[in-house]
Amino acid sequence: MTIAVDFDGTIVREAYPEIGKEIPFAVETLRQLARDGHHLLLWTVREGELLEEAVDWCRKRGLEFYAVNNNFPGEQDDTARRYSRKLRVDVFIDDRNLGGLPDWGVIYKMIKEQKTLAEVLCEQMKAGDIRQKPKHWWKA
């Protein structure tokens, strides 16, 4: 799969324009997804020096991306074009999605096993890993 990943609030805690503390297991999970053969794209609002800081932060932790704010390596960044552009990805991992950012273990299981969030949460409930279904999740 090709997976687009946000930085602020997703890999690190929200502290923009500073870099917040790593969200537990974010980097480790993303490195494992890359080892599993997935292509990771860093897709963030950061630009220029702030973007370089984020890329360097990830690189220092052994996290490399297939592309950064582009669909594929070497794609030209047309800064004169200031309209939204659709990414050619299979999955977005972003803290701003409807319902918020699941735990990184849940994210990994969803991608590895190609399951929905509801399916993973229901499995966890049946196994006793979760005592009650969070109020904001719909029935599976």
Coordinates of N, CA and C in Angstrom, one line a residue:
M1 N 0.8 -1.2 0.0 CA 0.0 0.0 0.0 C 0.9 1.3 0.0
T2 N 0.3 2.3 -0.5 CA 0.9 3.6 -0.4 C 0.2 4.4 0.7
I3 N 0.9 4.8 1.7 CA 0.3 5.4 2.9 C 0.8 6.8 3.2
A4 N -0.1 7.8 3.2 CA 0.3 9.2 3.5 C 0.1 9.4 5.0
V5 N 1.2 10.0 5.6 CA 1.2 10.2 7.1 C 1.4 11.6 7.4
D6 N 0.6 12.2 8.2 CA 0.7 13.6 8.7 C 1.9 13.6 9.8
F7 N 2.4 14.7 10.1 CA 3.5 14.8 11.1 C 2.9 15.3 12.4
D8 N 2.5 16.6 12.5 CA 2.1 17.2 13.7 C 0.7 16.6 14.2
G9 N 0.7 16.1 15.4 CA -0.5 15.5 15.9 C -0.7 14.1 15.6
T10 N 0.2 13.5 14.7 CA 0.1 12.2 14.2 C 1.4 11.4 14.6
I11 N 2.5 11.9 14.2 CA 3.8 11.2 14.6 C 4.3 11.8 15.9
V12 N 4.1 13.1 16.0 CA 4.5 13.9 17.2 C 3.3 14.6 17.8
R13 N 3.3 14.9 19.1 CA 2.3 15.7 19.7 C 2.2 17.1 19.1
E14 N 1.0 17.6 19.0 CA 0.8 18.9 18.4 C 1.6 20.0 19.2
A15 N 2.5 20.7 18.5 CA 3.2 21.8 19.1 C 3.7 22.8 18.0
Y16 N 3.1 22.7 16.8 CA 3.5 23.5 15.6 C 3.6 24.9 16.0
P17 N 4.7 25.6 15.6 CA 5.7 25.2 14.6 C 6.9 24.4 15.3
E18 N 6.9 24.3 16.6 CA 7.9 23.4 17.2 C 7.6 22.0 16.9
I19 N 8.5 21.1 17.2 CA 8.3 19.7 17.1 C 8.0 19.1 18.4
G20 N 6.8 18.6 18.6 CA 6.4 18.0 19.9 C 7.0 16.7 20.2
K21 N 6.7 16.1 21.3 CA 7.2 14.8 21.7 C 6.6 13.7 20.8
E22 N 7.4 12.7 20.6 CA 6.8 11.6 19.8 C 5.6 10.9 20.4
I23 N 4.6 10.7 19.6 CA 3.5 9.9 20.1 C 3.9 8.4 20.2
P24 N 3.7 7.8 21.4 CA 4.2 6.5 21.6 C 3.9 5.5 20.5
F25 N 5.0 4.9 20.0 CA 5.0 3.8 19.0 C 4.8 4.3 17.6
A26 N 4.7 5.6 17.4 CA 4.4 6.1 16.0 C 5.6 5.7 15.1
V27 N 6.8 6.1 15.5 CA 8.0 5.9 14.6 C 8.2 4.4 14.4
E28 N 8.1 3.7 15.5 CA 8.3 2.2 15.5 C 7.3 1.5 14.5
T29 N 6.1 1.9 14.6 CA 5.1 1.3 13.8 C 5.3 1.7 12.3
L30 N 5.6 2.9 12.1 CA 5.9 3.4 10.7 C 7.1 2.7 10.1
R31 N 8.1 2.5 10.9 CA 9.3 1.7 10.4 C 8.9 0.3 10.0
Q32 N 8.1 -0.3 10.9 CA 7.6 -1.7 10.6 C 6.8 -1.7 9.3
L33 N 5.9 -0.8 9.1 CA 5.1 -0.7 7.9 C 6.0 -0.6 6.7
A34 N 7.1 0.2 6.8 CA 8.0 0.3 5.7 C 8.7 -1.1 5.5
R35 N 9.1 -1.8 6.5 CA 9.7 -3.1 6.4 C 8.8 -4.1 5.8
D36 N 7.5 -3.9 6.1 CA 6.5 -4.8 5.5 C 6.2 -4.6 4.0
G37 N 6.9 -3.5 3.5 CA 6.8 -3.3 2.0 C 5.9 -2.1 1.6
H38 N 5.4 -1.4 2.6 CA 4.5 -0.3 2.2 C 5.3 0.9 1.9
H39 N 4.8 1.8 1.0 CA 5.5 3.1 0.7 C 4.8 4.1 1.6
L40 N 5.7 4.8 2.3 CA 5.2 5.9 3.2 C 5.5 7.2 2.6
L41 N 4.5 8.1 2.6 CA 4.6 9.5 2.2 C 4.4 10.4 3.4
L42 N 5.3 11.3 3.6 CA 5.1 12.3 4.6 C 4.2 13.4 3.9
W43 N 3.0 13.6 4.5 CA 2.1 14.6 3.9 C 1.7 15.6 5.0
T44 N 2.3 16.8 5.0 CA 2.2 17.7 6.1 C 2.0 19.1 5.6
V45 N 1.5 20.0 6.4 CA 1.3 21.4 6.1 C 2.7 22.1 6.2
R46 N 3.7 21.5 6.8 CA 5.0 22.1 6.9 C 5.6 22.3 5.6
E47 N 6.3 23.5 5.5 CA 7.0 23.8 4.2 C 8.4 24.4 4.6
G48 N 9.3 24.4 3.7 CA 10.6 25.1 3.8 C 11.4 24.5 5.0
E49 N 11.9 25.4 5.8 CA 12.8 25.0 7.0 C 12.0 24.1 8.0
L50 N 10.8 24.4 8.2 CA 10.0 23.6 9.1 C 9.8 22.2 8.6
L51 N 9.6 22.1 7.3 CA 9.5 20.7 6.7 C 10.8 20.0 6.8
E52 N 11.9 20.6 6.6 CA 13.2 20.0 6.7 C 13.5 19.5 8.1
E53 N 13.1 20.3 9.1 CA 13.2 19.9 10.5 C 12.5 18.6 10.8
A54 N 11.3 18.5 10.3 CA 10.4 17.3 10.5 C 11.1 16.1 9.8
V55 N 11.5 16.3 8.6 CA 12.1 15.2 7.8 C 13.4 14.8 8.5
D56 N 14.2 15.7 9.0 CA 15.5 15.4 9.7 C 15.1 14.7 11.0
W57 N 14.1 15.1 11.7 CA 13.7 14.5 13.0 C 13.4 13.0 12.8
C58 N 12.6 12.8 11.7 CA 12.3 11.4 11.4 C 13.5 10.6 11.0
R59 N 14.3 11.1 10.1 CA 15.5 10.5 9.6 C 16.4 10.1 10.8
K60 N 16.6 10.9 11.8 CA 17.4 10.6 12.9 C 16.9 9.4 13.7
R61 N 15.6 9.1 13.6 CA 15.0 8.0 14.2 C 14.8 6.8 13.3
G62 N 15.5 6.8 12.2 CA 15.5 5.7 11.2 C 14.2 5.6 10.4
L63 N 13.5 6.7 10.3 CA 12.2 6.7 9.5 C 12.5 7.5 8.2
E64 N 12.4 6.8 7.1 CA 12.6 7.4 5.8 C 11.3 7.3 5.1
F65 N 11.0 8.3 4.2 CA 9.8 8.3 3.5 C 10.1 8.1 2.0
Y66 N 9.1 7.5 1.3 CA 9.2 7.3 -0.1 C 9.2 8.6 -0.8
A67 N 8.4 9.5 -0.3 CA 8.3 10.9 -0.9 C 7.8 11.8 0.3
V68 N 8.0 13.1 0.1 CA 7.6 14.1 1.1 C 6.8 15.2 0.4
N69 N 5.5 15.3 0.8 CA 4.6 16.3 0.2 C 4.5 16.1 -1.3
N70 N 4.7 14.9 -1.8 CA 4.5 14.6 -3.2 C 4.0 13.2 -3.3
N71 N 3.5 12.8 -4.5 CA 3.0 11.5 -4.7 C 4.2 10.5 -4.9
F72 N 5.3 10.9 -5.5 CA 6.4 10.0 -5.7 C 7.7 10.8 -5.7
P73 N 8.8 10.1 -5.5 CA 10.1 10.9 -5.4 C 10.4 11.6 -6.7
G74 N 10.9 12.8 -6.6 CA 11.3 13.6 -7.7 C 10.2 14.4 -8.4
E75 N 9.0 14.2 -7.9 CA 7.9 15.0 -8.4 C 8.1 16.5 -8.2
Q76 N 7.9 17.3 -9.2 CA 8.1 18.7 -9.1 C 7.1 19.4 -8.1
D77 N 7.6 20.2 -7.3 CA 6.7 21.0 -6.4 C 6.4 22.3 -7.1
D78 N 5.2 22.4 -7.6 CA 4.8 23.6 -8.3 C 4.2 24.6 -7.3
T79 N 5.1 25.4 -6.7 CA 4.7 26.3 -5.6 C 3.8 27.4 -6.2
A80 N 3.8 27.6 -7.5 CA 2.9 28.6 -8.0 C 1.5 28.1 -8.0
R81 N 1.3 26.8 -8.0 CA 0.0 26.2 -8.0 C -0.4 26.1 -6.6
R82 N -1.4 26.9 -6.2 CA -1.8 26.9 -4.8 C -3.3 26.3 -4.6
Y83 N -3.6 25.2 -5.2 CA -4.8 24.6 -5.1 C -4.6 23.2 -4.6
S84 N -5.7 22.7 -4.0 CA -5.6 21.3 -3.4 C -5.3 20.3 -4.5
R85 N -4.5 19.3 -4.2 CA -4.2 18.3 -5.1 C -4.4 16.9 -4.5
K86 N -5.0 16.1 -5.2 CA -5.3 14.7 -4.7 C -4.1 13.9 -4.7
L87 N -3.9 13.2 -3.6 CA -2.8 12.2 -3.5 C -3.3 10.9 -4.0
R88 N -2.3 10.2 -4.6 CA -2.6 8.8 -5.1 C -2.1 7.9 -4.0
V89 N -2.9 7.7 -2.9 CA -2.5 6.8 -1.8 C -3.7 5.9 -1.5
D90 N -3.4 4.8 -0.8 CA -4.4 3.9 -0.3 C -5.0 4.3 1.0
V91 N -4.2 4.9 1.9 CA -4.6 5.2 3.2 C -3.9 6.5 3.7
F92 N -4.7 7.3 4.4 CA -4.2 8.5 5.1 C -4.1 8.2 6.6
I93 N -3.0 8.5 7.3 CA -3.0 8.4 8.7 C -2.8 9.9 9.2
D94 N -3.9 10.4 9.9 CA -3.9 11.8 10.2 C -4.8 12.0 11.5
D95 N -4.3 12.8 12.4 CA -5.0 13.1 13.6 C -6.3 13.8 13.4
R96 N -6.5 14.4 12.2 CA -7.7 15.2 11.9 C -8.8 14.4 11.3
N97 N -8.6 13.1 11.2 CA -9.7 12.3 10.6 C -10.9 12.3 11.5
L98 N -12.0 12.0 11.0 CA -13.3 11.9 11.7 C -13.1 10.8 12.8
G99 N -13.2 11.2 14.0 CA -13.1 10.2 15.1 C -11.7 10.3 15.8
G100 N -10.8 11.0 15.2 CA -9.5 11.2 15.8 C -8.5 10.1 15.4
L101 N -7.3 10.1 16.0 CA -6.3 9.2 15.7 C -6.3 7.9 16.6
P102 N -6.5 6.7 16.0 CA -6.5 5.5 16.8 C -5.1 5.3 17.4
D103 N -5.0 4.4 18.4 CA -3.7 4.0 18.9 C -2.9 3.4 17.7
W104 N -1.5 3.6 17.8 CA -0.7 3.1 16.7 C -0.7 1.5 16.6
G105 N -1.0 0.8 17.7 CA -1.1 -0.6 17.6 C -2.4 -1.0 16.7
V106 N -3.4 -0.2 17.0 CA -4.7 -0.4 16.2 C -4.4 -0.1 14.7
I107 N -3.7 1.0 14.5 CA -3.4 1.4 13.1 C -2.7 0.3 12.4
Y108 N -1.7 -0.3 13.0 CA -0.9 -1.3 12.4 C -1.7 -2.5 12.1
K109 N -2.6 -2.9 13.1 CA -3.4 -4.1 12.8 C -4.4 -3.8 11.7
M110 N -5.0 -2.6 11.6 CA -5.9 -2.3 10.5 C -5.2 -2.5 9.2
I111 N -4.0 -2.0 9.1 CA -3.3 -2.0 7.8 C -2.8 -3.5 7.5
K112 N -2.2 -4.1 8.5 CA -1.6 -5.5 8.2 C -2.7 -6.5 7.9
E113 N -3.8 -6.4 8.6 CA -4.9 -7.3 8.4 C -6.0 -6.8 7.5
Q114 N -5.9 -5.6 7.0 CA -6.9 -5.0 6.2 C -8.3 -5.0 6.8
K115 N -8.4 -4.5 8.0 CA -9.6 -4.5 8.8 C -10.0 -3.1 9.0
T116 N -11.3 -2.9 9.3 CA -11.8 -1.5 9.6 C -11.5 -1.3 11.1
L117 N -11.6 0.0 11.5 CA -11.4 0.3 12.9 C -12.5 -0.4 13.7
A118 N -13.7 -0.4 13.3 CA -14.8 -1.1 14.0 C -14.5 -2.6 14.2
E119 N -13.9 -3.2 13.2 CA -13.6 -4.7 13.3 C -12.5 -4.9 14.4
V120 N -11.5 -4.0 14.3 CA -10.4 -4.2 15.3 C -10.9 -3.9 16.7
L121 N -11.7 -2.9 16.9 CA -12.2 -2.5 18.2 C -13.1 -3.6 18.8
C122 N -13.9 -4.2 17.9 CA -14.8 -5.3 18.4 C -14.0 -6.5 18.8
E123 N -12.9 -6.8 18.0 CA -12.0 -7.9 18.4 C -11.4 -7.7 19.7
Q124 N -11.0 -6.5 20.0 CA -10.3 -6.1 21.2 C -11.3 -6.2 22.4
M125 N -12.6 -5.8 22.1 CA -13.6 -5.9 23.2 C -13.9 -7.4 23.5
K126 N -14.0 -8.2 22.5 CA -14.3 -9.7 22.7 C -13.1 -10.3 23.4
A127 N -11.9 -9.9 23.2 CA -10.7 -10.5 23.8 C -10.5 -9.9 25.2
G128 N -11.3 -8.9 25.6 CA -11.2 -8.3 26.9 C -10.1 -7.2 27.0
D129 N -9.6 -6.8 25.8 CA -8.6 -5.7 25.8 C -9.2 -4.4 26.0
I130 N -10.5 -4.2 25.7 CA -11.2 -3.0 26.0 C -12.4 -3.3 26.8
R131 N -12.7 -2.6 27.8 CA -13.8 -3.0 28.7 C -15.2 -2.5 28.1
Q132 N -15.2 -1.4 27.5 CA -16.4 -0.9 26.8 C -16.1 -0.2 25.6
K133 N -17.0 -0.2 24.6 CA -16.8 0.4 23.4 C -16.8 1.9 23.6
P134 N -15.8 2.7 23.1 CA -15.8 4.1 23.2 C -17.1 4.7 22.7
K135 N -17.7 5.7 23.3 CA -19.0 6.3 22.9 C -19.0 6.8 21.5
H136 N -17.9 7.2 21.0 CA -17.9 7.8 19.6 C -17.7 6.8 18.5
W137 N -17.7 5.5 18.8 CA -17.5 4.6 17.7 C -18.9 3.9 17.4
W138 N -19.2 3.7 16.2 CA -20.4 3.1 15.8 C -20.3 1.6 15.9
K139 N -21.4 0.9 15.9 CA -21.5 -0.6 16.0 C -20.8 -1.2 14.7
A140 N -20.2 -2.3 14.9 CA -19.6 -3.0 13.8 C -20.6 -3.8 13.1

